[in-house]
């Protein structure tokens, strides 16, 4: 059976890192791992129920102006994560306003750590990610397609401390609207997947992380059963955090966190279609990372901003669990 496995990734949000806000790095603010939509497209596979298993490793170091106080000369603080994701894509065959409907549910499991001198480790279930509605339009026979939807990270993940700050999950909801634009013709998948993280208030600290914008880029070619090509992603925080009176009363402050950042990564993808299942692997290296906290610099004369910058290796196995039965064909008779 051959199907467009890359469409299974179109709403598969993956966790990044969720460390204590005292060391709020670029990874600590994100719910979705940058690049999670690499290899996806605005297309939708035929009606059925699909499953995808995704794993990735992230190996990085903290960078940014805050490292001047954190690390003695010649030392670095490492960031590591290993994540396993189980997801389901539901394509019932419905249409709405000319678009094909689908829905997604994803459950990530996380193992993560920050090295010395922070020394924080966590493992367990991350927030469940659901996309109750995605709509995909094909623009005639041009090969272009557009998909839009709304993902939600539920506040249901595992915690490992009474304050729920050092566990693998975020103690708040994240809403993630998405827009995916693709050219899908002659074996090409040229896709830009754009999505924004909008966070609710942390129910423990009352701190609210600002909006985080993602853009994942795929430019692959399929020849026979093989798919390959360059990929890239951008992620950046586009609005400041907020810490109301209830937050400052607990010792919180936006002066301790990176407020704006930009990060770029580049890499490559290779995939193979086995028929009943498809496998793809991509790797990216973050080549630019810059974070800042202008308010802290003005108030205290120093910027504590920290970011993780490193390499990601990501693998996906996708396959169809169930498909509606085809109508029985009438027998053909010949004289």
Coordinates of N, CA and C in Angstrom, one line a residue, residues 78-314:
X78 N 25.6 21.6 29.0 CA 24.9 20.8 28.0 C 23.4 20.7 28.1
X79 N 22.8 20.5 27.0 CA 21.3 20.3 27.0 C 21.1 19.0 26.1
X80 N 20.4 18.1 26.7 CA 20.1 16.8 26.0 C 18.6 16.5 26.2
X81 N 18.0 15.9 25.1 CA 16.7 15.4 25.2 C 16.5 14.2 24.3
X82 N 15.7 13.3 24.8 CA 15.3 12.1 23.9 C 13.8 12.0 24.1
X83 N 13.1 12.0 22.9 CA 11.6 12.1 22.9 C 11.0 11.0 22.1
X84 N 10.0 10.4 22.6 CA 9.2 9.4 21.8 C 7.8 9.9 21.7
X85 N 7.2 9.8 20.5 CA 5.9 10.3 20.3 C 5.0 9.2 19.6
X86 N 3.8 9.1 20.1 CA 2.9 8.2 19.5 C 1.7 9.0 19.0
X87 N 1.3 9.0 17.7 CA 0.3 9.8 17.2 C -0.7 9.1 16.3
X88 N -1.9 9.6 16.2 CA -2.9 9.1 15.3 C -3.5 10.2 14.4
X89 N -3.7 9.9 13.1 CA -4.3 10.8 12.2 C -5.6 10.2 11.7
X90 N -6.7 10.9 11.8 CA -8.0 10.4 11.4 C -8.5 11.2 10.2
X91 N -8.7 10.4 9.1 CA -9.2 11.0 7.9 C -10.5 10.3 7.5
X92 N -11.6 10.9 7.9 CA -12.9 10.2 7.7 C -13.5 10.3 6.3
X93 N -12.8 11.2 5.5 CA -13.3 11.4 4.1 C -14.3 12.5 4.0
X94 N -14.5 13.3 5.0 CA -15.4 14.4 5.0 C -14.8 15.6 4.3
X95 N -15.7 16.4 3.7 CA -15.3 17.7 3.1 C -16.1 18.8 3.7
X96 N -15.5 20.0 3.7 CA -16.2 21.2 4.2 C -15.6 22.4 3.5
X97 N -16.5 23.1 2.8 CA -16.1 24.3 2.0 C -15.1 23.9 1.0
X98 N -15.2 22.7 0.5 CA -14.2 22.3 -0.5 C -12.9 21.7 0.0
X99 N -12.8 21.7 1.3 CA -11.6 21.2 2.0 C -11.8 19.8 2.5
X100 N -10.7 19.1 2.6 CA -10.7 17.7 3.2 C -10.4 17.9 4.7
X101 N -11.2 17.2 5.5 CA -11.1 17.3 7.0 C -10.2 16.2 7.5
X102 N -9.4 16.5 8.5 CA -8.7 15.5 9.3 C -8.5 15.9 10.7
X103 N -8.2 15.0 11.6 CA -8.0 15.3 13.1 C -6.8 14.5 13.5
X104 N -6.1 15.0 14.6 CA -4.8 14.4 15.0 C -4.8 14.4 16.6
X105 N -4.3 13.3 17.1 CA -4.0 13.3 18.6 C -2.6 12.7 18.7
X106 N -1.8 13.4 19.6 CA -0.3 13.0 19.7 C 0.0 13.0 21.2
X107 N 0.7 11.9 21.6 CA 1.2 11.8 23.0 C 2.7 11.7 23.1
X108 N 3.4 12.7 23.5 CA 4.9 12.7 23.6 C 5.3 12.2 25.0
X109 N 6.4 11.5 25.0 CA 7.1 11.1 26.3 C 8.5 11.6 26.2
X110 N 9.0 12.2 27.3 CA 10.2 13.0 27.3 C 11.2 12.5 28.3
X111 N 12.5 12.5 27.9 CA 13.6 12.4 28.9 C 14.6 13.5 28.6
X112 N 14.9 14.3 29.6 CA 15.7 15.5 29.3 C 16.6 15.9 30.4
X113 N 17.6 16.7 30.1 CA 18.5 17.1 31.2 C 19.3 18.4 30.8
X114 N 19.6 19.1 31.8 CA 20.5 20.3 31.7 C 21.7 20.0 32.6
X115 N 22.9 20.2 32.0 CA 24.2 19.9 32.7 C 24.6 20.9 33.8
X116 N 25.8 20.7 34.3 CA 26.3 21.5 35.3 C 26.5 23.0 34.8
X117 N 26.3 24.0 35.7 CA 26.0 23.9 37.1 C 24.5 23.9 37.5
X118 N 23.6 23.7 36.5 CA 22.2 23.7 36.7 C 21.7 22.4 37.2
X119 N 22.1 21.3 36.5 CA 21.9 19.9 37.0 C 20.4 19.7 37.2
X120 N 19.6 19.7 36.1 CA 18.2 19.4 36.2 C 17.9 18.2 35.3
X121 N 17.2 17.2 35.8 CA 16.8 16.1 34.9 C 15.3 15.9 35.1
X122 N 14.6 15.4 34.1 CA 13.2 15.1 34.1 C 12.8 14.1 33.1
X123 N 11.8 13.3 33.4 CA 11.4 12.3 32.5 C 9.9 12.0 32.7
X124 N 9.2 11.7 31.7 CA 7.7 11.3 31.9 C 6.9 11.8 30.7
X125 N 5.6 11.8 30.9 CA 4.7 12.1 29.9 C 4.5 13.7 29.7
X126 N 4.7 14.2 28.5 CA 4.5 15.6 28.2 C 3.0 15.8 28.0
X127 N 2.6 17.1 27.8 CA 1.3 17.5 27.5 C 0.7 16.8 26.2
X128 N -0.5 16.3 26.3 CA -1.1 15.7 25.1 C -1.4 16.8 24.1
X129 N -1.2 16.5 22.8 CA -1.5 17.5 21.8 C -2.6 17.0 20.9
X130 N -3.6 17.8 20.7 CA -4.8 17.4 19.9 C -5.0 18.5 18.8
X131 N -5.4 18.1 17.7 CA -5.9 19.0 16.6 C -7.3 18.5 16.2
X132 N -8.3 19.1 16.8 CA -9.7 18.6 16.5 C -10.1 18.9 15.1
X133 N -9.5 19.9 14.4 CA -9.9 20.3 13.1 C -8.7 20.7 12.3
X134 N -8.5 20.1 11.1 CA -7.6 20.6 10.1 C -8.3 20.5 8.8
X135 N -8.1 21.5 7.9 CA -8.8 21.6 6.6 C -7.7 21.8 5.6
X136 N -7.8 21.0 4.5 CA -6.8 21.0 3.5 C -7.5 21.3 2.1
X137 N -7.0 22.3 1.4 CA -7.6 22.6 0.1 C -6.5 22.3 -1.0
X138 N -7.0 21.6 -2.1 CA -6.2 21.6 -3.3 C -6.6 22.7 -4.2
X139 N -5.6 23.4 -4.7 CA -5.9 24.6 -5.6 C -5.9 24.1 -7.1
X140 N -7.0 23.5 -7.5 CA -7.2 23.0 -8.8 C -6.2 21.9 -9.1
X141 N -5.6 22.0 -10.3 CA -4.6 21.0 -10.8 C -3.2 21.6 -10.8
X142 N -3.0 22.7 -10.1 CA -1.7 23.4 -10.1 C -0.7 22.7 -9.3
X143 N -1.1 21.8 -8.4 CA -0.1 21.2 -7.5 C 0.0 21.9 -6.2
X144 N -0.6 23.1 -6.1 CA -0.5 23.8 -4.8 C -1.7 23.3 -3.9
X145 N -1.4 23.4 -2.6 CA -2.3 23.0 -1.6 C -2.1 23.9 -0.3
X146 N -3.2 24.1 0.4 CA -3.1 24.9 1.6 C -3.8 24.1 2.7
X147 N -3.2 24.1 3.9 CA -3.9 23.5 5.1 C -3.8 24.5 6.2
X148 N -4.9 24.5 7.0 CA -5.0 25.3 8.2 C -5.7 24.5 9.3
X149 N -5.3 24.8 10.5 CA -5.9 24.1 11.7 C -5.5 24.7 13.0
X150 N -6.0 24.1 14.0 CA -5.7 24.6 15.4 C -5.4 23.5 16.3
X151 N -4.1 23.5 16.8 CA -3.7 22.5 17.7 C -3.7 23.0 19.2
X152 N -3.9 22.1 20.1 CA -4.0 22.5 21.5 C -3.2 21.5 22.4
X153 N -2.2 22.0 23.2 CA -1.5 21.2 24.2 C -2.3 21.3 25.5
X154 N -2.8 20.1 25.9 CA -3.6 20.1 27.1 C -2.7 20.2 28.4
X155 N -3.2 20.7 29.5 CA -2.5 20.8 30.7 C -2.7 19.4 31.5
X156 N -2.1 18.4 31.0 CA -2.3 17.0 31.5 C -1.0 16.2 31.7
X157 N 0.1 16.9 31.5 CA 1.4 16.1 31.5 C 1.9 15.8 32.9
X158 N 2.9 15.0 33.0 CA 3.5 14.5 34.2 C 4.3 15.6 34.9
X159 N 4.3 15.6 36.2 CA 5.1 16.5 37.0 C 5.9 15.7 38.1
X160 N 7.0 16.2 38.5 CA 7.9 15.4 39.4 C 8.2 16.2 40.7
X161 N 7.6 17.3 40.9 CA 7.8 18.1 42.1 C 6.5 18.7 42.6
X162 N 6.4 19.1 43.9 CA 5.2 19.7 44.4 C 4.8 20.9 43.6
X163 N 5.8 21.7 43.2 CA 5.5 23.0 42.5 C 5.3 22.8 41.0
X164 N 5.4 21.5 40.5 CA 5.2 21.2 39.2 C 6.1 22.0 38.2
X165 N 7.3 22.4 38.6 CA 8.2 23.2 37.8 C 9.3 22.4 37.2
X166 N 9.7 21.3 37.8 CA 10.9 20.5 37.3 C 10.5 19.3 36.6
X167 N 9.2 19.1 36.4 CA 8.7 17.9 35.6 C 8.9 18.2 34.1
X168 N 8.6 17.1 33.3 CA 8.7 17.2 31.9 C 7.6 18.0 31.2
X169 N 6.5 18.3 31.9 CA 5.4 18.9 31.2 C 5.2 20.4 31.6
X170 N 4.4 21.1 30.8 CA 4.1 22.5 31.1 C 2.8 22.6 31.9
X171 N 2.8 23.3 33.0 CA 1.5 23.5 33.8 C 0.6 24.6 33.2
X172 N 0.4 24.5 31.9 CA -0.5 25.5 31.3 C -0.9 24.9 29.9
X173 N -1.9 25.6 29.3 CA -2.3 25.2 27.9 C -1.6 26.0 26.9
X174 N -1.4 25.4 25.7 CA -0.8 26.1 24.6 C -1.7 25.9 23.4
X175 N -2.1 27.0 22.7 CA -2.9 27.0 21.5 C -2.0 27.3 20.3
X176 N -2.1 26.4 19.3 CA -1.2 26.5 18.2 C -1.9 26.6 16.8
X177 N -2.3 27.7 16.3 CA -2.8 27.9 15.0 C -1.8 27.6 13.9
X178 N -2.1 27.0 12.8 CA -1.1 26.6 11.8 C -1.6 27.0 10.4
X179 N -0.7 27.3 9.6 CA -0.9 27.5 8.1 C 0.2 26.8 7.4
X180 N -0.1 25.9 6.5 CA 0.8 25.1 5.7 C 0.6 25.3 4.2
X181 N 1.6 25.7 3.5 CA 1.5 26.0 2.0 C 2.4 25.0 1.3
X182 N 1.9 24.3 0.3 CA 2.7 23.3 -0.4 C 2.6 23.3 -1.9
X183 N 3.7 22.9 -2.5 CA 3.6 22.6 -3.9 C 3.9 21.1 -4.0
X184 N 3.0 20.3 -4.5 CA 3.1 18.8 -4.5 C 2.8 18.3 -5.9
X185 N 3.8 18.2 -6.7 CA 3.6 17.7 -8.1 C 5.0 17.2 -8.6
X186 N 4.9 16.2 -9.5 CA 6.1 15.6 -10.1 C 7.1 15.2 -9.1
X187 N 6.6 14.7 -8.0 CA 7.5 14.1 -6.9 C 8.1 15.2 -6.0
X188 N 7.7 16.4 -6.2 CA 8.3 17.5 -5.3 C 7.3 17.7 -4.1
X189 N 8.0 18.0 -3.0 CA 7.3 18.5 -1.8 C 8.0 19.8 -1.4
X190 N 7.5 20.9 -1.8 CA 8.0 22.2 -1.4 C 7.0 22.8 -0.5
X191 N 7.4 22.9 0.8 CA 6.4 23.2 1.8 C 7.0 24.2 2.8
X192 N 6.2 25.2 3.2 CA 6.4 26.1 4.3 C 5.3 25.9 5.3
X193 N 5.7 25.4 6.5 CA 4.7 25.2 7.6 C 4.9 26.2 8.7
X194 N 3.9 27.1 8.9 CA 4.0 28.2 9.8 C 3.0 28.0 10.9
X195 N 3.4 28.1 12.2 CA 2.6 28.0 13.3 C 3.0 28.8 14.5
X196 N 2.1 29.2 15.3 CA 2.4 30.1 16.4 C 1.9 29.5 17.7
X197 N 2.7 29.6 18.8 CA 2.4 29.1 20.1 C 1.8 30.2 20.9
X198 N 0.6 30.1 21.4 CA 0.0 31.1 22.3 C -0.3 30.4 23.6
X199 N 0.3 30.9 24.7 CA 0.3 30.2 25.9 C -0.7 30.8 26.9
X200 N -1.3 30.0 27.8 CA -2.1 30.5 28.9 C -1.2 30.7 30.1
X201 N -1.7 31.3 31.1 CA -0.9 31.6 32.3 C -0.5 30.3 33.0
X202 N 0.8 30.3 33.5 CA 1.2 29.1 34.3 C 0.4 29.1 35.5
X203 N -0.3 27.9 35.8 CA -1.2 27.9 36.9 C -0.4 27.8 38.3
X204 N 0.9 27.6 38.3 CA 1.7 27.6 39.5 C 2.3 28.9 39.8
X205 N 3.0 29.5 38.8 CA 3.8 30.7 38.9 C 3.0 31.9 38.5
X206 N 1.9 31.8 37.7 CA 1.2 32.9 37.1 C 2.0 33.6 36.0
X207 N 3.1 33.1 35.6 CA 3.9 33.6 34.6 C 3.3 33.2 33.2
X208 N 3.4 34.1 32.2 CA 2.9 33.7 30.9 C 4.0 34.0 29.9
X209 N 4.4 32.9 29.1 CA 5.4 33.1 28.1 C 4.8 33.7 26.9
X210 N 5.5 34.6 26.2 CA 5.1 35.3 25.0 C 4.9 34.4 23.9
X211 N 4.3 34.9 22.8 CA 4.0 34.1 21.6 C 5.3 33.7 20.9
X212 N 5.3 32.4 20.4 CA 6.5 31.9 19.7 C 6.1 31.5 18.3
X213 N 6.8 32.0 17.3 CA 6.5 31.7 15.9 C 7.5 30.7 15.4
X214 N 6.9 29.7 14.6 CA 7.8 28.7 14.0 C 7.5 28.8 12.5
X215 N 8.6 28.5 11.7 CA 8.4 28.3 10.3 C 9.4 27.1 9.9
X216 N 8.8 26.0 9.4 CA 9.6 24.8 9.0 C 9.5 24.7 7.5
X217 N 10.7 24.4 6.9 CA 10.8 24.4 5.4 C 11.3 23.1 4.9
X218 N 10.6 22.5 3.9 CA 10.9 21.3 3.3 C 11.0 21.5 1.8
X219 N 12.1 20.9 1.2 CA 12.3 21.0 -0.3 C 12.8 19.6 -0.7
X220 N 11.9 18.6 -0.8 CA 12.3 17.2 -1.1 C 11.8 16.8 -2.5
X221 N 12.5 15.8 -3.0 CA 12.1 15.2 -4.3 C 12.0 13.7 -4.1
X222 N 10.9 13.1 -4.6 CA 10.7 11.6 -4.5 C 11.0 11.0 -5.9
X223 N 11.9 10.1 -5.9 CA 12.2 9.3 -7.1 C 12.1 7.8 -6.7
X224 N 11.1 7.2 -7.3 CA 10.8 5.8 -7.0 C 10.3 5.7 -5.5
X225 N 11.0 4.9 -4.7 CA 10.6 4.8 -3.3 C 11.4 5.7 -2.4
X226 N 12.4 6.4 -3.0 CA 13.3 7.3 -2.2 C 12.8 8.7 -2.2
X227 N 13.0 9.4 -1.0 CA 12.7 10.8 -0.9 C 13.9 11.5 -0.2
X228 N 14.3 12.6 -0.8 CA 15.5 13.3 -0.2 C 15.5 14.8 -0.5
X229 N 16.2 15.5 0.3 CA 16.3 17.0 0.0 C 16.7 17.8 1.2
X230 N 16.9 19.1 1.0 CA 17.3 20.0 2.1 C 16.1 20.4 2.9
X231 N 16.3 20.7 4.2 CA 15.3 21.2 5.1 C 15.9 22.3 6.0
X232 N 15.0 23.1 6.6 CA 15.4 24.1 7.5 C 14.3 24.5 8.4
X233 N 14.6 25.3 9.5 CA 13.6 25.9 10.3 C 14.0 27.1 10.9
X234 N 13.0 28.0 11.3 CA 13.2 29.2 12.0 C 12.3 29.2 13.2
X235 N 12.7 29.7 14.4 CA 11.9 29.8 15.5 C 12.2 31.1 16.2
X236 N 11.2 31.9 16.7 CA 11.5 33.1 17.4 C 10.4 33.5 18.3
X237 N 10.7 34.1 19.4 CA 9.7 34.7 20.3 C 9.3 36.1 19.8
X238 N 8.0 36.3 19.6 CA 7.6 37.6 18.9 C 6.9 38.5 19.8
X239 N 6.5 38.1 21.0 CA 5.9 39.0 22.0 C 6.6 38.8 23.4
X240 N 6.6 39.8 24.3 CA 7.3 39.6 25.6 C 6.4 38.8 26.5
X241 N 7.1 38.2 27.5 CA 6.4 37.5 28.6 C 5.7 38.5 29.4
X242 N 4.8 37.9 30.3 CA 4.1 38.8 31.3 C 4.2 38.2 32.6
X243 N 4.3 39.0 33.7 CA 4.4 38.6 35.1 C 3.6 39.6 35.9
X244 N 2.3 39.3 36.2 CA 1.4 40.2 36.9 C 1.8 40.2 38.4
X245 N 1.0 40.9 39.2 CA 1.3 41.0 40.6 C 1.3 39.7 41.3
X246 N 0.4 38.8 40.9 CA 0.3 37.4 41.5 C 1.6 36.6 41.2
X247 N 2.2 37.0 40.1 CA 3.5 36.3 39.7 C 4.7 36.9 40.5
X248 N 4.7 38.2 40.6 CA 5.9 38.8 41.3 C 5.8 38.5 42.8
X249 N 4.6 38.3 43.3 CA 4.5 37.9 44.7 C 5.1 36.6 45.0
X250 N 5.2 35.7 44.0 CA 5.9 34.4 44.2 C 7.3 34.5 43.8
X251 N 7.9 35.7 43.5 CA 9.3 35.8 43.2 C 9.6 35.8 41.7
X252 N 8.6 35.8 40.9 CA 8.8 35.8 39.5 C 9.1 37.2 38.9
X253 N 9.8 37.2 37.7 CA 10.1 38.4 37.1 C 10.5 38.2 35.7
X254 N 10.1 39.1 34.8 CA 10.5 38.9 33.4 C 12.0 39.3 33.2
X255 N 12.6 39.8 34.2 CA 14.0 40.2 34.1 C 14.9 38.9 34.2
X256 N 14.4 37.8 34.5 CA 15.2 36.6 34.6 C 15.1 35.7 33.4
X257 N 14.3 36.1 32.4 CA 14.0 35.2 31.2 C 14.5 35.9 29.9
X258 N 14.8 35.1 29.0 CA 15.0 35.6 27.6 C 13.6 36.1 27.1
X259 N 13.6 37.3 26.6 CA 12.3 37.8 26.1 C 12.1 37.8 24.6
X260 N 13.1 37.9 23.9 CA 13.1 37.8 22.4 C 14.2 36.9 21.9
X261 N 14.0 36.1 21.0 CA 15.1 35.3 20.4 C 14.8 34.9 19.0
X262 N 15.8 34.6 18.2 CA 15.7 34.1 16.9 C 16.7 33.0 16.7
X263 N 16.3 31.9 16.0 CA 17.1 30.8 15.8 C 16.9 30.2 14.4
X264 N 17.9 29.8 13.7 CA 17.8 29.2 12.4 C 18.6 27.8 12.4
X265 N 18.1 26.9 11.7 CA 18.7 25.6 11.6 C 18.6 25.1 10.1
X266 N 19.6 24.4 9.6 CA 19.6 23.8 8.3 C 20.0 22.3 8.4
X267 N 19.5 21.5 7.4 CA 19.9 20.1 7.4 C 19.3 19.4 6.2
X268 N 19.1 18.1 6.3 CA 18.7 17.3 5.2 C 17.8 16.2 5.6
X269 N 17.0 15.7 4.7 CA 16.0 14.6 5.0 C 16.2 13.5 3.9
X270 N 16.0 12.2 4.4 CA 16.0 11.1 3.5 C 14.9 10.1 4.0
X271 N 14.1 9.6 3.0 CA 13.0 8.7 3.4 C 12.9 7.6 2.4
X272 N 12.2 6.5 2.8 CA 12.0 5.4 2.0 C 10.5 4.8 2.2
X273 N 9.8 4.5 1.1 CA 8.5 4.0 1.2 C 8.5 2.5 1.0
X274 N 8.2 1.7 2.1 CA 8.2 0.3 2.0 C 6.9 -0.3 1.5
X275 N 5.9 0.6 1.3 CA 4.6 0.1 0.9 C 3.6 0.2 2.0
X276 N 3.7 -0.9 2.9 CA 2.8 -0.8 4.1 C 3.2 0.3 5.1
X277 N 4.4 0.7 5.1 CA 4.9 1.7 6.0 C 6.0 2.6 5.3
X278 N 6.1 3.8 5.8 CA 7.2 4.7 5.3 C 8.0 5.2 6.4
X279 N 9.3 5.4 6.1 CA 10.3 5.8 7.1 C 11.0 7.1 6.6
X280 N 11.2 8.1 7.4 CA 12.0 9.2 7.1 C 12.8 9.6 8.2
X281 N 14.0 10.1 7.9 CA 15.0 10.6 8.9 C 15.5 11.9 8.4
X282 N 15.5 12.9 9.3 CA 16.2 14.2 9.0 C 17.0 14.6 10.2
X283 N 18.0 15.4 9.8 CA 19.0 16.0 10.8 C 19.2 17.4 10.5
X284 N 19.2 18.3 11.6 CA 19.4 19.7 11.4 C 20.5 20.2 12.4
X285 N 21.2 21.2 12.0 CA 22.2 21.8 12.9 C 21.7 23.3 13.1
X286 N 21.6 23.8 14.3 CA 21.2 25.2 14.5 C 22.5 26.0 14.3
X287 N 22.4 26.9 13.3 CA 23.5 27.6 12.8 C 23.5 29.1 13.3
X288 N 22.4 29.5 13.9 CA 22.3 30.9 14.4 C 21.4 30.9 15.5
X289 N 21.8 31.5 16.6 CA 20.9 31.6 17.8 C 21.3 33.0 18.5
X290 N 20.3 33.8 18.7 CA 20.5 35.1 19.3 C 19.3 35.4 20.2
X291 N 19.5 35.7 21.5 CA 18.5 36.0 22.4 C 18.8 37.3 23.2
X292 N 17.8 37.9 23.7 CA 18.0 39.2 24.5 C 16.9 39.4 25.4
X293 N 17.2 40.3 26.5 CA 16.2 40.8 27.4 C 16.6 42.3 27.6
X294 N 16.0 43.1 26.8 CA 16.3 44.5 26.9 C 16.0 45.2 28.2
X295 N 14.9 44.7 28.8 CA 14.4 45.3 30.1 C 15.4 45.0 31.2
X296 N 16.0 43.7 31.2 CA 17.0 43.4 32.2 C 18.3 44.1 32.0
X297 N 18.6 44.3 30.7 CA 19.9 45.1 30.5 C 19.8 46.5 30.9
X298 N 18.6 47.1 30.7 CA 18.4 48.5 31.1 C 18.3 48.6 32.6
X299 N 17.7 47.6 33.3 CA 17.4 47.7 34.8 C 18.6 47.3 35.6
X300 N 19.3 46.3 35.1 CA 20.4 45.7 36.0 C 21.8 45.8 35.3
X301 N 21.8 46.2 34.1 CA 23.1 46.3 33.4 C 23.7 45.0 32.9
X302 N 22.9 43.9 33.0 CA 23.3 42.7 32.4 C 22.1 41.9 31.8
X303 N 22.4 41.1 30.9 CA 21.3 40.3 30.2 C 21.5 38.8 30.6
X304 N 20.5 38.2 31.2 CA 20.6 36.8 31.6 C 20.2 35.8 30.6
X305 N 19.9 36.3 29.4 CA 19.2 35.4 28.4 C 20.1 34.2 28.1
X306 N 19.5 33.0 28.0 CA 20.1 31.8 27.6 C 19.3 31.1 26.6
X307 N 20.0 30.4 25.6 CA 19.3 29.6 24.6 C 20.1 28.3 24.4
X308 N 19.4 27.3 23.9 CA 20.0 26.1 23.5 C 20.3 26.1 22.0
X309 N 21.5 25.7 21.7 CA 21.9 25.7 20.3 C 22.6 24.4 20.0
X310 N 22.1 23.6 19.1 CA 22.7 22.3 18.9 C 22.2 21.5 17.7
X311 N 22.2 20.2 17.7 CA 21.8 19.3 16.6 C 20.6 18.4 17.0
X312 N 19.7 18.2 16.0 CA 18.6 17.4 16.2 C 18.6 16.2 15.1
X313 N 18.4 15.0 15.6 CA 18.2 13.9 14.6 C 16.8 13.3 14.9
X314 N 16.0 13.2 13.9 CA 14.6 12.9 14.0 C 14.2 11.8 13.0

